[in-house]
PDB file of C-alpha atoms in Angstrom:
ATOM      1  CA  UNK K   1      10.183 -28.454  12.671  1.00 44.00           C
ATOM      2  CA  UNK K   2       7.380 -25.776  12.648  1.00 63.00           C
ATOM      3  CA  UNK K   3       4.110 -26.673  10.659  1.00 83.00           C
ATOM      4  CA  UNK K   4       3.695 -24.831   7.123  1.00 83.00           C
ATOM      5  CA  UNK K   5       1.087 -22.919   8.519  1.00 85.00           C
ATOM      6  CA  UNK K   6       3.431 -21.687  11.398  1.00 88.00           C
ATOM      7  CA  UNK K   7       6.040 -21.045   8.886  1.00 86.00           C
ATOM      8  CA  UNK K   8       3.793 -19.015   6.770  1.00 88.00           C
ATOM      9  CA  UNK K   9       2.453 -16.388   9.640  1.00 90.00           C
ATOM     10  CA  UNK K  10       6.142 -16.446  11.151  1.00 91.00           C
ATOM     11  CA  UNK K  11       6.975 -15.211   7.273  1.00 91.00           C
ATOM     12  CA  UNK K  12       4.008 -12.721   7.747  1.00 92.00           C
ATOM     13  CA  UNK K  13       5.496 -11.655  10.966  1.00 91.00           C
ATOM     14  CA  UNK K  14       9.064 -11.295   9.567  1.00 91.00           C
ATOM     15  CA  UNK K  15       7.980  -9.114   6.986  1.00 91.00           C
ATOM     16  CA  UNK K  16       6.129  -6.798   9.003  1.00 93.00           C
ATOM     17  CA  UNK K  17       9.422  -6.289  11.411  1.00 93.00           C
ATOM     18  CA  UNK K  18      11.306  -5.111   8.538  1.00 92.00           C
ATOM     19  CA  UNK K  19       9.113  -2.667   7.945  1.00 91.00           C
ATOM     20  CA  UNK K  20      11.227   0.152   8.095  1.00 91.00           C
ATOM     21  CA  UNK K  21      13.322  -1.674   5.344  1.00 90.00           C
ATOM     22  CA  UNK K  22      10.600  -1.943   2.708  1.00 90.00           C
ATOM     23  CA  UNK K  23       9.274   1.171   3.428  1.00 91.00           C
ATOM     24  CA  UNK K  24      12.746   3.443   2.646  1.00 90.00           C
ATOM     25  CA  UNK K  25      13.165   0.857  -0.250  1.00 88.00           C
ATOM     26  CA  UNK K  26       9.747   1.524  -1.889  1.00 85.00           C
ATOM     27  CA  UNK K  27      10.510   5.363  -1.605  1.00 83.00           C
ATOM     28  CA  UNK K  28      13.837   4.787  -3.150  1.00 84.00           C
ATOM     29  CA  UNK K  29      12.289   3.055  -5.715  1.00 80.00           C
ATOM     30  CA  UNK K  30       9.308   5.582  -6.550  1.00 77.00           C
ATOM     31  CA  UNK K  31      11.594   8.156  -6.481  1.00 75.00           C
ATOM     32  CA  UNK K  32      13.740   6.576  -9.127  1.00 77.00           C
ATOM     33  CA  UNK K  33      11.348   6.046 -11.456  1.00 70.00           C
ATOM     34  CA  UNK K  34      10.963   9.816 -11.698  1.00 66.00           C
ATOM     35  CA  UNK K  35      14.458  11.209 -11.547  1.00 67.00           C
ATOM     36  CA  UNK K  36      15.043  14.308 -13.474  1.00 64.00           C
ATOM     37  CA  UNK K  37      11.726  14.505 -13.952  1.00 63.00           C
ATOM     38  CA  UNK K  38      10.299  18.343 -12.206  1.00 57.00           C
ATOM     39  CA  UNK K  39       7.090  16.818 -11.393  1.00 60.00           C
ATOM     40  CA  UNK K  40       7.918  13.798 -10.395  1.00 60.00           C
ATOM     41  CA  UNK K  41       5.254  11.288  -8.668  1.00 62.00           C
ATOM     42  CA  UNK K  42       2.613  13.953  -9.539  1.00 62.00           C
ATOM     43  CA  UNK K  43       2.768  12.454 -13.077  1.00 66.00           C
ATOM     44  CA  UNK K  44       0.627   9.941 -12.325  1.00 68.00           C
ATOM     45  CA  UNK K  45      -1.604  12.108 -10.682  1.00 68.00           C
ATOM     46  CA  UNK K  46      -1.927  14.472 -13.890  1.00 70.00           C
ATOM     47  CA  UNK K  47      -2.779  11.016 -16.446  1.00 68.00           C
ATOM     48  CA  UNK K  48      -5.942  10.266 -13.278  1.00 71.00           C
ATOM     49  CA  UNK K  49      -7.259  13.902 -14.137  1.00 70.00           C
ATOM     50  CA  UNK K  50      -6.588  13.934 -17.746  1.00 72.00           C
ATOM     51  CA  UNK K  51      -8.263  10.686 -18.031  1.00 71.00           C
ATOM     52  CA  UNK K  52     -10.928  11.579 -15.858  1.00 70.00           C
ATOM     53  CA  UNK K  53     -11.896  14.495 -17.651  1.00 72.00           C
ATOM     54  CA  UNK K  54     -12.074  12.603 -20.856  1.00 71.00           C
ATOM     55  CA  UNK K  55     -14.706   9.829 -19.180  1.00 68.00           C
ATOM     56  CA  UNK K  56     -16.265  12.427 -17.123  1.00 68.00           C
ATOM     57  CA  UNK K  57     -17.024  14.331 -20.469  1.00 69.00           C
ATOM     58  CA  UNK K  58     -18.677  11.190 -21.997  1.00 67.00           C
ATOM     59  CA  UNK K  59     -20.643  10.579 -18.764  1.00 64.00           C
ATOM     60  CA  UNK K  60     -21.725  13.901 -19.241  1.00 66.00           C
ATOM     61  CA  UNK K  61     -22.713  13.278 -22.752  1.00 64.00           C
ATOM     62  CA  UNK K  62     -24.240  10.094 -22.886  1.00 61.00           C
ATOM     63  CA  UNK K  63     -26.330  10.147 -19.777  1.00 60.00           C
ATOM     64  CA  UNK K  64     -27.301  14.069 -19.322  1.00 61.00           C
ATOM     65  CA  UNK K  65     -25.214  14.008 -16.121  1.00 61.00           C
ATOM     66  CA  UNK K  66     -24.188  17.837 -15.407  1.00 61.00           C
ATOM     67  CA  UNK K  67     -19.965  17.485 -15.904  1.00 62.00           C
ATOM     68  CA  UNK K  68     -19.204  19.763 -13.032  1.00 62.00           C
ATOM     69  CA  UNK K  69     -21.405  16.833 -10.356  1.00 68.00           C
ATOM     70  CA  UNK K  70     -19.739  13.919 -12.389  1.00 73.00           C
ATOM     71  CA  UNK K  71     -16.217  15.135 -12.633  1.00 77.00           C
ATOM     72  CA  UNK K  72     -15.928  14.611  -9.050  1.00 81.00           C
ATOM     73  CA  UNK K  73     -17.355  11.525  -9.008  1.00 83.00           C
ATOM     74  CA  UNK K  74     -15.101   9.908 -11.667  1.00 82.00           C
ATOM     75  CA  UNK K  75     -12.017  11.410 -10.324  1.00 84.00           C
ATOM     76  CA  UNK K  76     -12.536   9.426  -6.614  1.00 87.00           C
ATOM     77  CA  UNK K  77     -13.535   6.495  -8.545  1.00 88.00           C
ATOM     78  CA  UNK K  78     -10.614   6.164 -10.919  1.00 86.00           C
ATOM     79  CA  UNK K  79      -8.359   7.044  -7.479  1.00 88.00           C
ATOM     80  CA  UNK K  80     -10.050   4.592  -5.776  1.00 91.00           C
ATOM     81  CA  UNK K  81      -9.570   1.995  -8.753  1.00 91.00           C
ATOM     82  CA  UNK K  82      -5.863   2.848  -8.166  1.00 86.00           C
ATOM     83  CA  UNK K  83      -5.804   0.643  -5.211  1.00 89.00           C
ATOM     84  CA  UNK K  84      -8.702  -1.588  -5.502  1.00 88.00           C
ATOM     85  CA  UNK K  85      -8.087  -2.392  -9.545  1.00 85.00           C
ATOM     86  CA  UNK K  86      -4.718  -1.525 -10.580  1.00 81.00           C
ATOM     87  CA  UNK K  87      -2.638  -3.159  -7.652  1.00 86.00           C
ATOM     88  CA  UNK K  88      -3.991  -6.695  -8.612  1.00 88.00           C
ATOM     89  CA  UNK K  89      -2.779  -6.144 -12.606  1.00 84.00           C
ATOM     90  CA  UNK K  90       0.462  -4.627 -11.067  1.00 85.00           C
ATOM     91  CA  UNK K  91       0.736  -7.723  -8.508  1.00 87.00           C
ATOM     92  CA  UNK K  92       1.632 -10.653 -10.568  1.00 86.00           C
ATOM     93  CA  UNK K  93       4.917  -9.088 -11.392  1.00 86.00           C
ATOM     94  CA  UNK K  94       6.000  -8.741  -7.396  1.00 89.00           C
ATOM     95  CA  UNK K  95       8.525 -11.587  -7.093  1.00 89.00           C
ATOM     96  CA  UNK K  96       9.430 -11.578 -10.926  1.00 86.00           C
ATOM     97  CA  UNK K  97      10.508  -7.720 -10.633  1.00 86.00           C
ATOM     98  CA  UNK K  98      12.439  -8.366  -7.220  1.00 84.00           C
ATOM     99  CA  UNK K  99      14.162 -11.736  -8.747  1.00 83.00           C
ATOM    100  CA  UNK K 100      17.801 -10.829  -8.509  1.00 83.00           C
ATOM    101  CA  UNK K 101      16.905  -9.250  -4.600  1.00 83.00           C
ATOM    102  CA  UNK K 102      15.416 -12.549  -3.857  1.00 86.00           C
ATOM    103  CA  UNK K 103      18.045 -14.729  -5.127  1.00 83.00           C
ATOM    104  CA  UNK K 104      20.616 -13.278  -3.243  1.00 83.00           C
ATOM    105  CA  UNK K 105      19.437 -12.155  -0.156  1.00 83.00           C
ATOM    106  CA  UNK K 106      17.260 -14.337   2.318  1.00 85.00           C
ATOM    107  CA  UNK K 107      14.244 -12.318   2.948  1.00 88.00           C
ATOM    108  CA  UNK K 108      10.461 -13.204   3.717  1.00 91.00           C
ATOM    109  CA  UNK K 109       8.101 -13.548   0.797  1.00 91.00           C
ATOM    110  CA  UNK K 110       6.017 -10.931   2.630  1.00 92.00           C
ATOM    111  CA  UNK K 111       9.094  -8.186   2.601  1.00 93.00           C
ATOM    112  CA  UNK K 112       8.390  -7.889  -1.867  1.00 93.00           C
ATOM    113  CA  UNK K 113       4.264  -8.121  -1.309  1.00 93.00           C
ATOM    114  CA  UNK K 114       4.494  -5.376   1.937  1.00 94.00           C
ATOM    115  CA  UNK K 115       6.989  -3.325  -0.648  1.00 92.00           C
ATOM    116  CA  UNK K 116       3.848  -3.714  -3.485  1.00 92.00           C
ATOM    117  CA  UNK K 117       1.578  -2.226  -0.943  1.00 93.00           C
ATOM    118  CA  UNK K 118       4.112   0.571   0.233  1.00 92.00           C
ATOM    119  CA  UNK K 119       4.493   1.389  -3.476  1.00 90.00           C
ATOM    120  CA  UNK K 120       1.224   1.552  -3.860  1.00 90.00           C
ATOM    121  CA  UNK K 121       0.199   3.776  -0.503  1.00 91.00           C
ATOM    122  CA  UNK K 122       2.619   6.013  -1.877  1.00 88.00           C
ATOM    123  CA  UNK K 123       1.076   6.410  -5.449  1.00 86.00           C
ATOM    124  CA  UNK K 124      -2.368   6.895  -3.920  1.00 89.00           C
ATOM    125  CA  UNK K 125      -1.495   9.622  -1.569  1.00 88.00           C
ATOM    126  CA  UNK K 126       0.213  11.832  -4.334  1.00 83.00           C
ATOM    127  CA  UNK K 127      -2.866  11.106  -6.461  1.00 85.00           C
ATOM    128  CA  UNK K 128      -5.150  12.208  -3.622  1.00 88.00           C
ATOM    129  CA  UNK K 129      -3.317  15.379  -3.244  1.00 85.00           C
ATOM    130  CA  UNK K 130      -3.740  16.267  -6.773  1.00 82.00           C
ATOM    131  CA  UNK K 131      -7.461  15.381  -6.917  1.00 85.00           C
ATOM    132  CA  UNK K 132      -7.911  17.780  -3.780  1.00 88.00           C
ATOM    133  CA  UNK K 133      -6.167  20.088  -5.478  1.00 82.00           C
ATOM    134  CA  UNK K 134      -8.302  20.353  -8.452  1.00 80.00           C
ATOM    135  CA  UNK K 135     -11.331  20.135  -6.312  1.00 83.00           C
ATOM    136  CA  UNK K 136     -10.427  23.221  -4.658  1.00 84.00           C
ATOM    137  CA  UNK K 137      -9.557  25.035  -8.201  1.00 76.00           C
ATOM    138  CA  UNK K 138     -13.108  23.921  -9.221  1.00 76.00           C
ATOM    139  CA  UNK K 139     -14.205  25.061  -6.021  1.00 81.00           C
ATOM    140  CA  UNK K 140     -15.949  21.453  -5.482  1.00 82.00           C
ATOM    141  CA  UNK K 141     -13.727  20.407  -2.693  1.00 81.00           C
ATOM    142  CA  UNK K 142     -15.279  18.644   0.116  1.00 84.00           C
ATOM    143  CA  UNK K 143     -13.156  17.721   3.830  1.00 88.00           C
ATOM    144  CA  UNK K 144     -12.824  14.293   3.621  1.00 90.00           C
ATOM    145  CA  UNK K 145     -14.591  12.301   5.666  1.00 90.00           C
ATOM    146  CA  UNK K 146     -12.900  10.457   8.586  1.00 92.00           C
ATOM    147  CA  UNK K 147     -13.893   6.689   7.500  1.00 92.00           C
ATOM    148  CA  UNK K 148     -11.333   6.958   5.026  1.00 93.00           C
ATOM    149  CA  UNK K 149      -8.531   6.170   7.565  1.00 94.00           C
ATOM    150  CA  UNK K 150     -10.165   2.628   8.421  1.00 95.00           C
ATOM    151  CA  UNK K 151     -11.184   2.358   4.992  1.00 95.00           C
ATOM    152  CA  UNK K 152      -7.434   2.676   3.608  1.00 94.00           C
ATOM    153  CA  UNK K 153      -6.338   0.166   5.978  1.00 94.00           C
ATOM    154  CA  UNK K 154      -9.039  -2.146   5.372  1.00 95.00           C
ATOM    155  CA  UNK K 155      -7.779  -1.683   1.559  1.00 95.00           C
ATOM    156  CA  UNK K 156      -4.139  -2.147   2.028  1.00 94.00           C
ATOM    157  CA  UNK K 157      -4.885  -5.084   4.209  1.00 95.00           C
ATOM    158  CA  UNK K 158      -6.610  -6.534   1.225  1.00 95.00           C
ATOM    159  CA  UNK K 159      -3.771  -5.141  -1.567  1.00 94.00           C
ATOM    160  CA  UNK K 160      -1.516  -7.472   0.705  1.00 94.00           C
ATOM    161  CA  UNK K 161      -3.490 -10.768   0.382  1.00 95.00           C
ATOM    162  CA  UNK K 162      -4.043 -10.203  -3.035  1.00 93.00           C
ATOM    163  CA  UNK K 163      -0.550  -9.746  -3.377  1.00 92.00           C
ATOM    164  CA  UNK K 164       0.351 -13.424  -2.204  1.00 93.00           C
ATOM    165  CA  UNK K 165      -2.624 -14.926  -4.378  1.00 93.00           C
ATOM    166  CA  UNK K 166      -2.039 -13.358  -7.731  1.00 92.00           C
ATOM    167  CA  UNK K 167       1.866 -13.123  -7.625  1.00 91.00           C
ATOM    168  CA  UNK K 168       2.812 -16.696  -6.478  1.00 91.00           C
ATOM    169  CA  UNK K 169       0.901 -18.593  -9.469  1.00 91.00           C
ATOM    170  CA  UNK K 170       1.836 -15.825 -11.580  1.00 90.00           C
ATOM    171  CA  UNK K 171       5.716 -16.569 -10.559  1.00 89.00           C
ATOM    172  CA  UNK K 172       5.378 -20.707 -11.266  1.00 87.00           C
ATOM    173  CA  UNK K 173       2.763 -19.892 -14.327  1.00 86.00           C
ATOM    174  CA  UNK K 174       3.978 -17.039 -16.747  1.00 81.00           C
ATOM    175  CA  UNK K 175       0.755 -17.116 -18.675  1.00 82.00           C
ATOM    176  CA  UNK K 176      -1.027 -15.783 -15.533  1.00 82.00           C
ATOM    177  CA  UNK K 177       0.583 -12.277 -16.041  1.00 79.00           C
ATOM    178  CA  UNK K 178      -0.785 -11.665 -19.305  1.00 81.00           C
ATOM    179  CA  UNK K 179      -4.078 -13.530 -18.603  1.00 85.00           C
ATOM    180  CA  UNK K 180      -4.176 -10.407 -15.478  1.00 84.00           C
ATOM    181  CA  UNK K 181      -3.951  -7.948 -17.736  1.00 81.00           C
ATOM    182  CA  UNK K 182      -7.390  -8.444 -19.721  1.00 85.00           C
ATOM    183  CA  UNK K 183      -9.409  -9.578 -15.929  1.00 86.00           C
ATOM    184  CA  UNK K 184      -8.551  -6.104 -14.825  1.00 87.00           C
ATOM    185  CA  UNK K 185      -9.752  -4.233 -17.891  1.00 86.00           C
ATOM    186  CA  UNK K 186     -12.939  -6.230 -17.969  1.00 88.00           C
ATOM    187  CA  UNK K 187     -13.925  -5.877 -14.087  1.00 88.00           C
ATOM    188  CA  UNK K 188     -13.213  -1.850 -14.866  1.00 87.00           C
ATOM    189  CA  UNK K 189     -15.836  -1.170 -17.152  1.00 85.00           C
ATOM    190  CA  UNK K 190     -18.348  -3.458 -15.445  1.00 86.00           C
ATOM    191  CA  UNK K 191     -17.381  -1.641 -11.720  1.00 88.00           C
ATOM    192  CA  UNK K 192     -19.021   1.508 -11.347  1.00 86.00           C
ATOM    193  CA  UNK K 193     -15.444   3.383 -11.488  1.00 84.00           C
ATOM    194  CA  UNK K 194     -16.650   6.144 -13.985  1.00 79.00           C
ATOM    195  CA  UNK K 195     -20.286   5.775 -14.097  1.00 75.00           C
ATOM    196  CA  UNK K 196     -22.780   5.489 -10.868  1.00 77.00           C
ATOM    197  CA  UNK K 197     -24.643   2.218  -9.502  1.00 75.00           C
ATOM    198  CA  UNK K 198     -27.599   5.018 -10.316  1.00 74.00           C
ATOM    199  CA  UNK K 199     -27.242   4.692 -13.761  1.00 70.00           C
ATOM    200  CA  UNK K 200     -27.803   0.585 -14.087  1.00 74.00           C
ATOM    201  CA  UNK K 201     -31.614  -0.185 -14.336  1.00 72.00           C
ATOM    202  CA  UNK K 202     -33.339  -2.220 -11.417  1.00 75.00           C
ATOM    203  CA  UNK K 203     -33.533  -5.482 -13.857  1.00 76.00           C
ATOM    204  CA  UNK K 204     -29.923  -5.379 -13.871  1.00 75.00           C
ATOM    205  CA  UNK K 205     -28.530  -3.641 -10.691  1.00 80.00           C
ATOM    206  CA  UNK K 206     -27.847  -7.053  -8.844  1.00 81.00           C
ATOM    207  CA  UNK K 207     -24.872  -7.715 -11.361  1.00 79.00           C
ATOM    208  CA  UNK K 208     -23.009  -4.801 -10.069  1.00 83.00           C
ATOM    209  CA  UNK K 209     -24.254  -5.530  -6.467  1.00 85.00           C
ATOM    210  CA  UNK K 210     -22.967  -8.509  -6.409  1.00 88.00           C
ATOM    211  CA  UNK K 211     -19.600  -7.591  -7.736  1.00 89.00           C
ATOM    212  CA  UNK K 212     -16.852  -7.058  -4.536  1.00 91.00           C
ATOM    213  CA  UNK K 213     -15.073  -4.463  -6.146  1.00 93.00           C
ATOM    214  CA  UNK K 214     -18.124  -1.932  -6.297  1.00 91.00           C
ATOM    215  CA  UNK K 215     -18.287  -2.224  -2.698  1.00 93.00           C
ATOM    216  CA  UNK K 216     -14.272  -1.639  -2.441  1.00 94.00           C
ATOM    217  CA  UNK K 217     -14.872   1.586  -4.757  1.00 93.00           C
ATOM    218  CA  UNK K 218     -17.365   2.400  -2.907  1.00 93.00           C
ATOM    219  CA  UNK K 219     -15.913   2.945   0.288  1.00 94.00           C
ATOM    220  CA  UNK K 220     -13.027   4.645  -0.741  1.00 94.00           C
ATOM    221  CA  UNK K 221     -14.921   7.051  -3.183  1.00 93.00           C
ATOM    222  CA  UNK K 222     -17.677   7.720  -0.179  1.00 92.00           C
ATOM    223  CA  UNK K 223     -15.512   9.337   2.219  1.00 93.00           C
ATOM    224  CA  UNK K 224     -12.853  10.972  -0.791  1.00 91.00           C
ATOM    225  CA  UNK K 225     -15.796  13.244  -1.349  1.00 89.00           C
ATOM    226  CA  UNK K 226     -16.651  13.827   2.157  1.00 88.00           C
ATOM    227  CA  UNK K 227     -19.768  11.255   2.774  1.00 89.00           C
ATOM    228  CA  UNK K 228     -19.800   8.376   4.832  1.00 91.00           C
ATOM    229  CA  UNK K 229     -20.322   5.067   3.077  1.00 91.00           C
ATOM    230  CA  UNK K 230     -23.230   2.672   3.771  1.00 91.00           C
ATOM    231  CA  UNK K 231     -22.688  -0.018   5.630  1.00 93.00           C
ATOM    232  CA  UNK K 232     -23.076  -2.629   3.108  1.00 93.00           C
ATOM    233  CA  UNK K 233     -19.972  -1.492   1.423  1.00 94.00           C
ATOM    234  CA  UNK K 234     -18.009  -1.997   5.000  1.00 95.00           C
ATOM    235  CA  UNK K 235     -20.098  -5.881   5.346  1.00 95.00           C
ATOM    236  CA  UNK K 236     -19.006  -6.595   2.039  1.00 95.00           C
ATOM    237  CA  UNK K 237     -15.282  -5.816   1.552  1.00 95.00           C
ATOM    238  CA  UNK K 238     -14.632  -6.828   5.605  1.00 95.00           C
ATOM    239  CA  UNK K 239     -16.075 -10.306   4.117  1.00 95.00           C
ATOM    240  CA  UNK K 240     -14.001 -10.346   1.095  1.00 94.00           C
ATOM    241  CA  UNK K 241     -11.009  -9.373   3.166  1.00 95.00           C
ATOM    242  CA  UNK K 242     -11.438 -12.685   5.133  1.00 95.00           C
ATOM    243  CA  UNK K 243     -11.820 -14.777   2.436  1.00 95.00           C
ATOM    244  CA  UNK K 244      -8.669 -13.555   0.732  1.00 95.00           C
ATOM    245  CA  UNK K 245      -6.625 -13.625   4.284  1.00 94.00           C
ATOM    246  CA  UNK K 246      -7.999 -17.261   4.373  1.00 94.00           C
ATOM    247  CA  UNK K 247      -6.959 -18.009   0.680  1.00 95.00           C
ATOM    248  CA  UNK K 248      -3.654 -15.837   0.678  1.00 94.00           C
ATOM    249  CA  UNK K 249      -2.295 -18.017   3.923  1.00 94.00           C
ATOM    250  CA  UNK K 250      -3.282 -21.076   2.732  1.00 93.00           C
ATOM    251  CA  UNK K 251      -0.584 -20.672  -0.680  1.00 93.00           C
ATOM    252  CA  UNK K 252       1.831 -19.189   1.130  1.00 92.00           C
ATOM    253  CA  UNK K 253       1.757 -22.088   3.564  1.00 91.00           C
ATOM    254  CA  UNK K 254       1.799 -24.472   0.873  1.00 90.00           C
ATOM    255  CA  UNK K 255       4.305 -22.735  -1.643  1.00 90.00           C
ATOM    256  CA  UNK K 256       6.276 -20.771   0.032  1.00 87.00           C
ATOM    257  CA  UNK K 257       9.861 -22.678   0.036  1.00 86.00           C
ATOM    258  CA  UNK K 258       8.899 -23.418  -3.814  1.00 89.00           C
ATOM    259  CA  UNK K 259       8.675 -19.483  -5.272  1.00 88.00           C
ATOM    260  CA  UNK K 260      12.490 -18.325  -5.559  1.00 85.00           C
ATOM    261  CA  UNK K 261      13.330 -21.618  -7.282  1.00 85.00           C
ATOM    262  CA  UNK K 262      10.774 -20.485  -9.811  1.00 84.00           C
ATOM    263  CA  UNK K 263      11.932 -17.209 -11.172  1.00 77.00           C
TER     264      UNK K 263
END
C-alpha cells in the first residue's frame, strides 16, 4: 500500500496527464459563462479598465501623479492582482463548485485545482489583450518583456498550491469561504496593486516589503510594461513558491481520501 505522501504526488501526477481533459473543460466552461453575450470573455477585461481608470484617477488626485504615467501602472497591477489576489478568494470554492463531477466520477483532486488554474490562465490572457490594446490607443504601449513567460509559470505554479491549501479546509470548514473573502480585500489595499512601493515613506516601507504578494505583483507588473523585474521580486516569490509546494503536499497527503466525503 503506497505511503500518503506517494499517493499524494501520484494524484499530482494523475492530474497533470489529464491535462488535455481539464484544459477543453475549463474552455467549455469560460465559454459558457458568456453565451449570447457579443463580447464575451472580454467583459472582464472592460470592468479591469473601467476600474482602473477610476483608481488611476484618484492616484492621480491624491498624490500629484500625472494620470497618463499612472494609468499604466494600475492597469498591470490590477491584471497582475488577477492571478496573484483574486485566484486565492476564487479558490475555496474549487471542490464545492465541482461537487456533483466529483461524486460521480473518480478523478484526482488535482484534475478541479489544475481546472482553477486553466480558468484562470484563460481570464488573464483575455485581460492582457485588452490592456495592450488600450495601451496602444493611448499610445503608451510597451513590448513586453520576455521574463514574463517564466514569471507566469512561476505564478500558475503557485495558483496551483494555493489551490490545494485554501480549497481543502474551505471544503471540511464552510466558514473559511466567507472568512476568504474579507483576507483578500484587506491584502489589496495594503499591496501596492494601484498605488507604487514609491509612494510609502521609508519609516514604513518594510511593511509592504515584507508582504509576498508585492513581490508576486511585482514581477508580473515589471515585465507587462516592458521592464525587467529586480531580482528580489524573483528570490522572494521562488521562496514563497516552496513553502506553499511544501505546505500544499503535506494536506493533500494527509486529506486527500477525506475531501469528497465532505461536500
Amino acid at each position: 500500500m503506497p505511503s500518503p505522501l506517494m499517493a499524494a504526488l501520484k494524484d499530482v501526477g494523475d492530474g497533470i496527464r489529464l491535462a488535455p481533459l481539464w484544459w477543453r473543460l475549463g474552455l467549455d466552461q469560460t465559454a459558457s459563462r458568456f453565451q449570447r453575450s457579443v463580447l464575451g470573455p472580454f467583459w472582464m477585461a472592460c470592468n479591469l479598465l473601467v476600474i482602473a481608470f477610476a483608481l488611476a484617477f484618484v492616484v492621480s488626485a491624491l498624490m500629484g501623479v500625472d494620470m497618463m504615467k499612472s494609468y499604466p501602472q494600475v492597469v498591470a497591477g490590477l491584471l497582475a492582482w488577477s492571478l496573484v489576489g483574486t485566484t486565492i478568494a476564487e479558490a475555496q470554492a474549487i471542490f464545492l463548485y465541482n461537487a456533483g463531477l466529483m461524486q460521480s466520477q473518480r478523478l484526482p483532486l488535482s484534475f478541479y485545482v489544475f481546472l482553477h488554474a486553466q480558468k484562470s490562465a484563460t481570464n488573464f490572457l483575455f485581460q492582457a489583450i485588452a490592456f495592450w490594446a488600450t495601451m496602444l490607443v493611448l499610445q503608451r504601449f510597451s513590448i513586453p518583456h520576455w521574463t514574463l513567460i517564466p514569471a507566469l509559470v512561476v505564478m500558475m505554479l503557485i495558483v496551483c498550491f494555493q489551490g490545494f491549501i485554501i480549497a481543502i479546509p474551505s471544503t471540511r470548514f464552510r466558514d473559511v469561504a466567507y472568512m476568504m473573502s474579507y483576507v483578500v480585500q484587506l491584502l489589496f489595499y495594503v499591496t501596492p496593486v494601484f498605488w507604487m512601493t514609491e509612494n510609502v515613506s521609508e519609516k514604513h516601507r518594510w511593511v509592504v516589503e515584507l508582504n509576498p504578494f508585492t513581490h508576486q505583483v511585482e514581477l508580473l507588473r515589471a515585465p507587462l510594461t516592458g521592464h525587467a523585474p529586480d531580482a528580489i521580486h524573483w528570490w522572494w516569490t521562488l521562496g514563497t513558491l516552496g513553502v506553499l509546494a511544501v505546505v500544499a503536499i503535506t494536506l493533500l497527503a494527509m486529506f486527500r481520501k477525506r475531501v469528497v466525503f465532505w461536500l
